[in-house]
Amino acid sequence: MPLALLALAIGAFAIGTTEFVMMGLLPLTAAEFGVSIPVAGWLVTGYALGVMAGAPIMTALGTRVSRKKMLMLLMGLFIAGNALSAVAPVFGVMLAGRVVASLTHGAFFGIGSVVAAGLVAPSRRAGAIAAMFTGLTVANVVGVPLGTYVGHALGWRVAFGAVALLGVVALVGIARLVPEIPAPSGVRLRHEIRSLGDVQVLLAMAMTVLGFGGVFAAITYIAPMMTEVAGFAESSVTWLLVLLGLGMVAGNLVGGRFADRALMPMLYTSLGGLTLVLALFTFTARSPLPAAVTLVLVGALGFATVPPLQKRVLDHASGAPTLASAVNIGAFNLGNALAAWLGGLVIAAGHGYTAPNAVGAVLAALALGVAGVSHALERRAPVVAVPAG
């Protein structure tokens, strides 16, 4: 794999850390700004909404800029957003910093996926995408626990300052290691938008929303599930999240490796396995050891879908892939928000903290059904690249 993928992975690590570390620092920021936990929760919600809005907007703005330059501009904006959060004097400024950082998320992963795929032979593209996304999964194992520890030990502002410095490292790495890749000639915004209308691209995005939504239905409420139902101590939540992150890393790497060999079989296996494991999680969550093992499997099977889904979007929007790739990253966050909302509904209805696992199983099963429809349509009509001009 080219060394340039390391620079992209460092950027992904920084972005993944800033996205999820807020959950561990929420009480600290709420206390300093004198707001309630629900109000402080906008620092998480605002980030997710910024990802969904920023993915198409930032990608559209960069259609005439070289991909390397756009990645550098995005990382510069990411640094600015986290630095603003680190020095925010009031809650509104902190929220603004979170939104500014989030605007870069979808476009960075979308453009980064296209760049990563272009650095290697066609037979290794999913593996290259997985290599970049390894930064995101490793962030859940190392970055988020470490950032939470630093935030509690030295202050949450130090944690966000450290993330901004990570962004600087990524920016330098991109400048030094990523080759200059000009924007494709003849591709205009209308071509990028047209690629979103491809039926297979839309079906892949539907699989993204539903499949990854199934994962987040379970893990959004993992802390109360593990402490109130499985019987773990509150202090165990950190290492349980590390286990989840390890599963994500393994699944991402396996998904990338096998998607290059047989993409649709890999999707069938990961989505089918995810459906089964989430359904079982409703029962295994009642005992510590089975709950911990199942948690690892949820992370592994969930992230095993990421490289094949991202590659499928690139394959079917090959004439103008950048916007479709970025919007698919937004689709992951849409799935996260939808699943968290549905999981909250079933908990509020009195079905308990394990009920979101059943919701996740239903969402994953729907994604598996969409995969079947997509594959059937593909057999009737082979892949046709969207024309670039």
Tab-separated table of C-alpha atoms in Angstrom:
chain	number	residue	atom	x	y	z
A	1	MET	CA	0.000	0.000	0.000
A	2	PRO	CA	1.343	3.493	-0.848
A	3	LEU	CA	2.683	5.607	2.017
A	4	ALA	CA	0.184	8.322	1.074
A	5	LEU	CA	-2.511	6.146	2.653
A	6	LEU	CA	-0.818	6.717	6.015
A	7	ALA	CA	-1.433	10.465	5.736
A	8	LEU	CA	-5.089	9.827	4.889
A	9	ALA	CA	-5.387	7.380	7.805
A	10	ILE	CA	-3.951	9.975	10.224
A	11	GLY	CA	-6.562	12.458	9.012
A	12	ALA	CA	-9.252	9.818	9.489
A	13	PHE	CA	-7.913	9.123	12.992
A	14	ALA	CA	-8.156	12.814	13.919
A	15	ILE	CA	-11.679	13.120	12.522
A	16	GLY	CA	-12.841	9.926	14.235
A	17	THR	CA	-11.414	11.095	17.546
A	18	THR	CA	-13.122	14.479	17.466
A	19	GLU	CA	-16.432	12.921	16.433
A	20	PHE	CA	-16.705	10.446	19.306
A	21	VAL	CA	-14.597	11.962	22.120
A	22	MET	CA	-17.347	14.509	22.781
A	23	MET	CA	-19.491	11.762	24.310
A	24	GLY	CA	-16.933	11.173	27.049
A	25	LEU	CA	-16.378	14.902	27.660
A	26	LEU	CA	-20.016	15.996	27.624
A	27	PRO	CA	-20.437	16.335	31.417
A	28	LEU	CA	-17.266	18.433	31.665
A	29	THR	CA	-18.317	20.896	28.972
A	30	ALA	CA	-21.854	21.106	30.351
A	31	ALA	CA	-20.496	21.971	33.793
A	32	GLU	CA	-18.085	24.630	32.528
A	33	PHE	CA	-20.654	26.402	30.361
A	34	GLY	CA	-23.449	26.007	32.913
A	35	VAL	CA	-25.857	24.163	30.612
A	36	SER	CA	-27.819	20.955	31.074
A	37	ILE	CA	-26.692	17.626	29.643
A	38	PRO	CA	-29.506	17.654	27.013
A	39	VAL	CA	-28.403	21.124	25.869
A	40	ALA	CA	-24.758	20.008	25.816
A	41	GLY	CA	-25.934	17.081	23.685
A	42	TRP	CA	-26.208	19.541	20.810
A	43	LEU	CA	-22.424	19.323	20.604
A	44	VAL	CA	-22.979	15.735	19.398
A	45	THR	CA	-26.166	16.334	17.404
A	46	GLY	CA	-24.795	19.495	15.794
A	47	TYR	CA	-21.740	17.572	14.639
A	48	ALA	CA	-23.866	14.849	13.029
A	49	LEU	CA	-26.064	17.407	11.260
A	50	GLY	CA	-22.956	19.246	10.077
A	51	VAL	CA	-21.592	16.033	8.559
A	52	MET	CA	-24.781	15.434	6.585
A	53	ALA	CA	-24.950	19.037	5.335
A	54	GLY	CA	-21.233	19.462	4.780
A	55	ALA	CA	-20.690	16.323	2.690
A	56	PRO	CA	-22.476	17.555	-0.465
A	57	ILE	CA	-21.757	21.271	0.056
A	58	MET	CA	-18.001	21.001	0.597
A	59	THR	CA	-17.634	18.431	-2.175
A	60	ALA	CA	-19.569	20.632	-4.597
A	61	LEU	CA	-17.368	23.607	-3.741
A	62	GLY	CA	-14.288	21.533	-4.510
A	63	THR	CA	-15.285	20.143	-7.915
A	64	ARG	CA	-12.810	22.400	-9.748
A	65	VAL	CA	-9.987	22.075	-7.222
A	66	SER	CA	-7.367	19.335	-7.307
A	67	ARG	CA	-8.183	16.555	-4.876
A	68	LYS	CA	-4.928	16.972	-2.945
A	69	LYS	CA	-5.512	20.710	-2.511
A	70	MET	CA	-9.108	20.062	-1.436
A	71	LEU	CA	-7.972	17.523	1.176
A	72	MET	CA	-5.501	20.092	2.513
A	73	LEU	CA	-8.169	22.808	2.641
A	74	LEU	CA	-10.544	20.463	4.458
A	75	MET	CA	-7.911	19.547	7.017
A	76	GLY	CA	-7.135	23.247	7.533
A	77	LEU	CA	-10.818	23.890	8.252
A	78	PHE	CA	-10.859	20.897	10.598
A	79	ILE	CA	-7.896	22.340	12.534
A	80	ALA	CA	-9.644	25.720	12.775
A	81	GLY	CA	-12.866	24.146	14.074
A	82	ASN	CA	-11.147	22.165	16.816
A	83	ALA	CA	-8.943	25.113	17.802
A	84	LEU	CA	-12.082	27.251	18.093
A	85	SER	CA	-13.670	24.614	20.330
A	86	ALA	CA	-10.545	24.497	22.501
A	87	VAL	CA	-10.635	28.251	23.235
A	88	ALA	CA	-14.417	28.796	23.153
A	89	PRO	CA	-15.439	31.389	25.787
A	90	VAL	CA	-19.160	30.508	25.648
A	91	PHE	CA	-21.278	27.500	24.667
A	92	GLY	CA	-22.405	29.024	21.357
A	93	VAL	CA	-18.812	29.409	20.187
A	94	MET	CA	-18.069	25.826	21.224
A	95	LEU	CA	-21.048	24.633	19.169
A	96	ALA	CA	-19.872	26.716	16.210
A	97	GLY	CA	-16.429	25.118	16.442
A	98	ARG	CA	-17.979	21.641	16.422
A	99	VAL	CA	-20.067	22.464	13.348
A	100	VAL	CA	-17.078	23.956	11.493
A	101	ALA	CA	-15.049	20.789	12.162
A	102	SER	CA	-17.962	18.557	11.121
A	103	LEU	CA	-18.359	20.242	7.733
A	104	THR	CA	-15.094	18.621	6.639
A	105	HIS	CA	-15.974	15.063	7.734
A	106	GLY	CA	-18.015	13.751	4.802
A	107	ALA	CA	-16.006	15.482	2.093
A	108	PHE	CA	-12.685	14.308	3.566
A	109	PHE	CA	-13.748	10.664	3.650
A	110	GLY	CA	-15.518	10.941	0.303
A	111	ILE	CA	-12.620	12.572	-1.549
A	112	GLY	CA	-10.121	10.505	0.447
A	113	SER	CA	-11.849	7.298	-0.682
A	114	VAL	CA	-11.540	8.352	-4.318
A	115	VAL	CA	-7.870	9.269	-3.847
A	116	ALA	CA	-7.108	6.038	-1.952
A	117	ALA	CA	-8.777	3.938	-4.655
A	118	GLY	CA	-6.803	5.780	-7.342
A	119	LEU	CA	-3.454	5.055	-5.697
A	120	VAL	CA	-3.656	1.297	-6.272
A	121	ALA	CA	-4.615	-1.222	-8.918
A	122	PRO	CA	-8.363	-1.820	-9.440
A	123	SER	CA	-8.093	-5.212	-7.744
A	124	ARG	CA	-6.900	-3.577	-4.503
A	125	ARG	CA	-9.223	-0.578	-4.252
A	126	ALA	CA	-11.407	-1.829	-1.402
A	127	GLY	CA	-8.270	-2.670	0.553
A	128	ALA	CA	-6.943	0.855	0.000
A	129	ILE	CA	-10.235	2.365	1.181
A	130	ALA	CA	-10.120	0.091	4.223
A	131	ALA	CA	-6.558	1.240	4.959
A	132	MET	CA	-7.739	4.834	5.134
A	133	PHE	CA	-10.774	3.938	7.252
A	134	THR	CA	-8.465	2.064	9.643
A	135	GLY	CA	-7.660	5.496	11.035
A	136	LEU	CA	-11.324	5.947	11.931
A	137	THR	CA	-11.589	2.550	13.598
A	138	VAL	CA	-8.293	2.928	15.490
A	139	ALA	CA	-9.630	6.249	16.791
A	140	ASN	CA	-12.277	4.278	18.671
A	141	VAL	CA	-9.616	2.052	20.236
A	142	VAL	CA	-6.957	4.651	21.040
A	143	GLY	CA	-8.029	8.203	20.266
A	144	VAL	CA	-11.382	8.320	22.042
A	145	PRO	CA	-10.297	6.613	25.314
A	146	LEU	CA	-7.058	8.631	25.376
A	147	GLY	CA	-8.867	11.877	24.585
A	148	THR	CA	-11.402	11.172	27.326
A	149	TYR	CA	-8.595	10.480	29.807
A	150	VAL	CA	-6.720	13.649	28.840
A	151	GLY	CA	-9.923	15.651	29.077
A	152	HIS	CA	-10.607	14.455	32.611
A	153	ALA	CA	-6.979	14.743	33.731
A	154	LEU	CA	-5.935	18.030	32.091
A	155	GLY	CA	-9.207	19.587	30.959
A	156	TRP	CA	-11.426	19.150	27.923
A	157	ARG	CA	-9.830	22.159	26.209
A	158	VAL	CA	-6.480	20.332	26.167
A	159	ALA	CA	-8.164	17.346	24.512
A	160	PHE	CA	-9.516	19.478	21.657
A	161	GLY	CA	-6.177	21.257	21.343
A	162	ALA	CA	-4.504	17.862	20.951
A	163	VAL	CA	-6.985	16.916	18.223
A	164	ALA	CA	-6.169	20.152	16.403
A	165	LEU	CA	-2.462	19.217	16.557
A	166	LEU	CA	-3.317	15.807	15.094
A	167	GLY	CA	-4.940	17.690	12.254
A	168	VAL	CA	-1.689	19.592	11.693
A	169	VAL	CA	0.214	16.294	11.451
A	170	ALA	CA	-2.323	15.008	8.918
A	171	LEU	CA	-2.114	18.242	6.907
A	172	VAL	CA	1.683	18.011	6.690
A	173	GLY	CA	1.434	14.329	5.758
A	174	ILE	CA	-1.039	15.039	2.955
A	175	ALA	CA	1.137	17.892	1.660
A	176	ARG	CA	4.255	15.694	1.658
A	177	LEU	CA	2.949	12.247	0.710
A	178	VAL	CA	-0.257	12.483	-1.336
A	179	PRO	CA	0.492	12.949	-5.056
A	180	GLU	CA	-1.021	15.850	-6.963
A	181	ILE	CA	-4.247	14.530	-8.482
A	182	PRO	CA	-6.038	17.094	-10.663
A	183	ALA	CA	-9.800	17.318	-10.794
A	184	PRO	CA	-11.029	15.053	-13.648
A	185	SER	CA	-11.294	16.973	-16.902
A	186	GLY	CA	-14.812	17.490	-18.183
A	187	VAL	CA	-16.489	16.624	-14.882
A	188	ARG	CA	-18.752	19.388	-13.640
A	189	LEU	CA	-21.118	19.648	-10.711
A	190	ARG	CA	-24.041	18.565	-12.867
A	191	HIS	CA	-22.204	15.315	-13.674
A	192	GLU	CA	-21.576	14.724	-9.966
A	193	ILE	CA	-25.245	15.364	-9.189
A	194	ARG	CA	-26.308	13.093	-12.060
A	195	SER	CA	-24.283	10.247	-10.549
A	196	LEU	CA	-26.484	10.430	-7.443
A	197	GLY	CA	-29.474	9.452	-9.570
A	198	ASP	CA	-28.018	6.073	-10.484
A	199	VAL	CA	-30.288	3.376	-9.053
A	200	GLN	CA	-27.370	1.282	-7.801
A	201	VAL	CA	-25.806	4.301	-6.069
A	202	LEU	CA	-29.111	5.024	-4.321
A	203	LEU	CA	-29.481	1.378	-3.291
A	204	ALA	CA	-25.914	1.331	-1.922
A	205	MET	CA	-26.701	4.433	0.132
A	206	ALA	CA	-29.879	2.796	1.411
A	207	MET	CA	-27.773	-0.179	2.520
A	208	THR	CA	-25.437	2.270	4.268
A	209	VAL	CA	-28.248	3.995	6.175
A	210	LEU	CA	-29.938	0.753	7.208
A	211	GLY	CA	-26.906	-1.465	7.781
A	212	PHE	CA	-24.802	0.968	9.762
A	213	GLY	CA	-27.940	2.232	11.446
A	214	GLY	CA	-28.335	-1.277	12.814
A	215	VAL	CA	-24.937	-0.963	14.497
A	216	PHE	CA	-25.677	2.407	16.059
A	217	ALA	CA	-29.081	1.338	17.325
A	218	ALA	CA	-27.174	-0.946	19.677
A	219	ILE	CA	-24.021	0.985	20.515
A	220	THR	CA	-25.690	4.357	21.148
A	221	TYR	CA	-27.148	2.893	24.354
A	222	ILE	CA	-24.256	0.582	25.124
A	223	ALA	CA	-23.377	2.198	28.477
A	224	PRO	CA	-26.772	1.731	30.183
A	225	MET	CA	-27.196	-1.680	28.544
A	226	MET	CA	-23.891	-2.967	29.877
A	227	THR	CA	-24.250	-1.481	33.357
A	228	GLU	CA	-27.983	-1.877	34.004
A	229	VAL	CA	-28.574	-5.184	32.179
A	230	ALA	CA	-25.280	-7.070	31.784
A	231	GLY	CA	-24.113	-6.104	35.272
A	232	PHE	CA	-20.815	-4.378	34.479
A	233	ALA	CA	-19.518	-1.615	36.732
A	234	GLU	CA	-19.573	1.903	35.321
A	235	SER	CA	-15.779	1.888	35.313
A	236	SER	CA	-15.876	-1.015	32.826
A	237	VAL	CA	-17.513	1.030	30.066
A	238	THR	CA	-14.150	2.409	28.856
A	239	TRP	CA	-12.566	-0.982	28.212
A	240	LEU	CA	-15.819	-2.274	26.733
A	241	LEU	CA	-15.620	0.563	24.208
A	242	VAL	CA	-12.031	-0.490	23.508
A	243	LEU	CA	-13.304	-4.017	22.764
A	244	LEU	CA	-15.899	-2.525	20.423
A	245	GLY	CA	-13.171	-0.534	18.701
A	246	LEU	CA	-10.963	-3.606	18.277
A	247	GLY	CA	-13.862	-5.371	16.609
A	248	MET	CA	-14.308	-2.381	14.292
A	249	VAL	CA	-10.632	-2.444	13.284
A	250	ALA	CA	-10.724	-6.172	12.533
A	251	GLY	CA	-13.989	-5.960	10.608
A	252	ASN	CA	-12.822	-3.012	8.532
A	253	LEU	CA	-9.632	-4.810	7.473
A	254	VAL	CA	-11.405	-8.082	6.702
A	255	GLY	CA	-14.161	-6.265	4.809
A	256	GLY	CA	-11.604	-4.457	2.666
A	257	ARG	CA	-9.647	-7.618	1.936
A	258	PHE	CA	-12.564	-9.768	0.857
A	259	ALA	CA	-14.554	-7.030	-0.887
A	260	ASP	CA	-11.782	-6.860	-3.483
A	261	ARG	CA	-12.311	-10.567	-4.163
A	262	ALA	CA	-16.084	-10.885	-3.971
A	263	LEU	CA	-17.920	-7.680	-3.068
A	264	MET	CA	-21.534	-8.843	-2.955
A	265	PRO	CA	-20.785	-12.117	-1.097
A	266	MET	CA	-18.899	-9.998	1.448
A	267	LEU	CA	-21.932	-7.733	1.856
A	268	TYR	CA	-24.298	-10.697	2.198
A	269	THR	CA	-22.049	-12.255	4.830
A	270	SER	CA	-21.522	-9.095	6.875
A	271	LEU	CA	-25.147	-7.899	6.763
A	272	GLY	CA	-26.534	-11.384	7.378
A	273	GLY	CA	-24.141	-11.933	10.276
A	274	LEU	CA	-24.947	-8.484	11.681
A	275	THR	CA	-28.674	-9.241	11.606
A	276	LEU	CA	-28.169	-12.492	13.485
A	277	VAL	CA	-25.733	-11.071	16.062
A	278	LEU	CA	-27.932	-8.055	16.830
A	279	ALA	CA	-30.928	-10.327	17.340
A	280	LEU	CA	-28.853	-12.499	19.698
A	281	PHE	CA	-27.590	-9.408	21.532
A	282	THR	CA	-31.085	-8.938	22.936
A	283	PHE	CA	-30.466	-12.106	24.956
A	284	THR	CA	-26.677	-12.204	25.389
A	285	ALA	CA	-26.718	-8.690	26.899
A	286	ARG	CA	-28.104	-10.213	30.093
A	287	SER	CA	-24.770	-11.813	31.073
A	288	PRO	CA	-21.306	-10.159	31.186
A	289	LEU	CA	-19.134	-12.537	29.135
A	290	PRO	CA	-21.630	-13.217	26.305
A	291	ALA	CA	-22.408	-9.494	26.208
A	292	ALA	CA	-18.738	-8.572	25.780
A	293	VAL	CA	-18.202	-11.184	23.044
A	294	THR	CA	-21.318	-10.058	21.187
A	295	LEU	CA	-20.208	-6.433	21.404
A	296	VAL	CA	-16.961	-7.279	19.598
A	297	LEU	CA	-18.917	-9.102	16.884
A	298	VAL	CA	-21.267	-6.142	16.406
A	299	GLY	CA	-18.277	-3.848	15.850
A	300	ALA	CA	-16.569	-6.306	13.501
A	301	LEU	CA	-19.588	-7.116	11.343
A	302	GLY	CA	-20.740	-3.496	11.284
A	303	PHE	CA	-17.441	-2.112	10.008
A	304	ALA	CA	-16.974	-5.041	7.617
A	305	THR	CA	-19.725	-3.377	5.559
A	306	VAL	CA	-17.886	-0.033	5.208
A	307	PRO	CA	-15.246	-0.796	2.501
A	308	PRO	CA	-17.598	-2.804	0.250
A	309	LEU	CA	-20.380	-0.202	0.497
A	310	GLN	CA	-18.002	2.671	-0.223
A	311	LYS	CA	-16.431	0.758	-3.131
A	312	ARG	CA	-19.865	-0.095	-4.525
A	313	VAL	CA	-20.746	3.593	-4.642
A	314	LEU	CA	-17.444	4.356	-6.397
A	315	ASP	CA	-17.999	1.548	-8.918
A	316	HIS	CA	-21.469	2.718	-9.904
A	317	ALA	CA	-20.632	6.427	-9.927
A	318	SER	CA	-17.292	5.902	-11.665
A	319	GLY	CA	-17.787	8.783	-14.104
A	320	ALA	CA	-18.236	11.320	-11.285
A	321	PRO	CA	-17.563	9.555	-7.981
A	322	THR	CA	-16.544	12.335	-5.597
A	323	LEU	CA	-19.945	13.730	-4.606
A	324	ALA	CA	-21.547	10.277	-4.420
A	325	SER	CA	-18.710	9.035	-2.220
A	326	ALA	CA	-19.033	12.017	0.130
A	327	VAL	CA	-22.819	11.789	0.318
A	328	ASN	CA	-22.490	8.113	1.221
A	329	ILE	CA	-20.417	9.187	4.253
A	330	GLY	CA	-23.319	11.461	5.161
A	331	ALA	CA	-25.566	8.429	4.809
A	332	PHE	CA	-23.612	6.696	7.574
A	333	ASN	CA	-24.401	9.616	9.877
A	334	LEU	CA	-28.037	9.644	8.770
A	335	GLY	CA	-28.212	5.990	9.752
A	336	ASN	CA	-26.624	6.831	13.103
A	337	ALA	CA	-29.181	9.554	13.822
A	338	LEU	CA	-32.154	7.461	12.653
A	339	ALA	CA	-31.101	4.431	14.683
A	340	ALA	CA	-30.426	6.454	17.837
A	341	TRP	CA	-33.881	8.021	17.558
A	342	LEU	CA	-35.633	4.683	16.989
A	343	GLY	CA	-33.676	3.087	19.832
A	344	GLY	CA	-34.713	5.907	22.138
A	345	LEU	CA	-38.346	5.426	21.157
A	346	VAL	CA	-38.429	1.760	22.147
A	347	ILE	CA	-36.649	2.486	25.421
A	348	ALA	CA	-39.106	5.304	26.192
A	349	ALA	CA	-41.959	2.902	25.405
A	350	GLY	CA	-40.788	0.740	28.308
A	351	HIS	CA	-39.174	-2.144	26.407
A	352	GLY	CA	-35.830	-1.844	28.212
A	353	TYR	CA	-32.236	-1.142	27.254
A	354	THR	CA	-31.907	-4.296	25.139
A	355	ALA	CA	-34.777	-3.316	22.823
A	356	PRO	CA	-32.558	-1.177	20.536
A	357	ASN	CA	-30.709	-4.381	19.596
A	358	ALA	CA	-33.935	-5.723	18.106
A	359	VAL	CA	-34.397	-2.446	16.236
A	360	GLY	CA	-30.850	-2.818	14.921
A	361	ALA	CA	-31.548	-6.379	13.780
A	362	VAL	CA	-34.582	-5.207	11.801
A	363	LEU	CA	-32.581	-2.404	10.162
A	364	ALA	CA	-29.750	-4.789	9.236
A	365	ALA	CA	-32.248	-7.275	7.810
A	366	LEU	CA	-33.758	-4.510	5.670
A	367	ALA	CA	-30.260	-3.651	4.439
A	368	LEU	CA	-29.730	-7.304	3.538
A	369	GLY	CA	-32.976	-7.212	1.550
A	370	VAL	CA	-31.856	-4.088	-0.300
A	371	ALA	CA	-28.566	-5.837	-1.113
A	372	GLY	CA	-30.537	-8.695	-2.666
A	373	VAL	CA	-32.581	-6.292	-4.797
A	374	SER	CA	-29.442	-4.436	-5.871
A	375	HIS	CA	-27.690	-7.652	-6.868
A	376	ALA	CA	-30.714	-8.874	-8.818
A	377	LEU	CA	-30.915	-5.616	-10.781
A	378	GLU	CA	-27.193	-5.745	-11.452
A	379	ARG	CA	-27.465	-9.209	-12.949
A	380	ARG	CA	-30.073	-7.945	-15.388
A	381	ALA	CA	-28.066	-4.854	-16.352
A	382	PRO	CA	-24.257	-4.859	-15.930
A	383	VAL	CA	-22.493	-1.854	-14.403
A	384	VAL	CA	-22.403	1.118	-16.758
A	385	ALA	CA	-20.139	3.990	-15.729
A	386	VAL	CA	-21.766	7.407	-15.561
A	387	PRO	CA	-20.302	9.389	-18.468
A	388	ALA	CA	-17.922	12.177	-17.521
A	389	GLY	CA	-18.941	14.505	-20.328
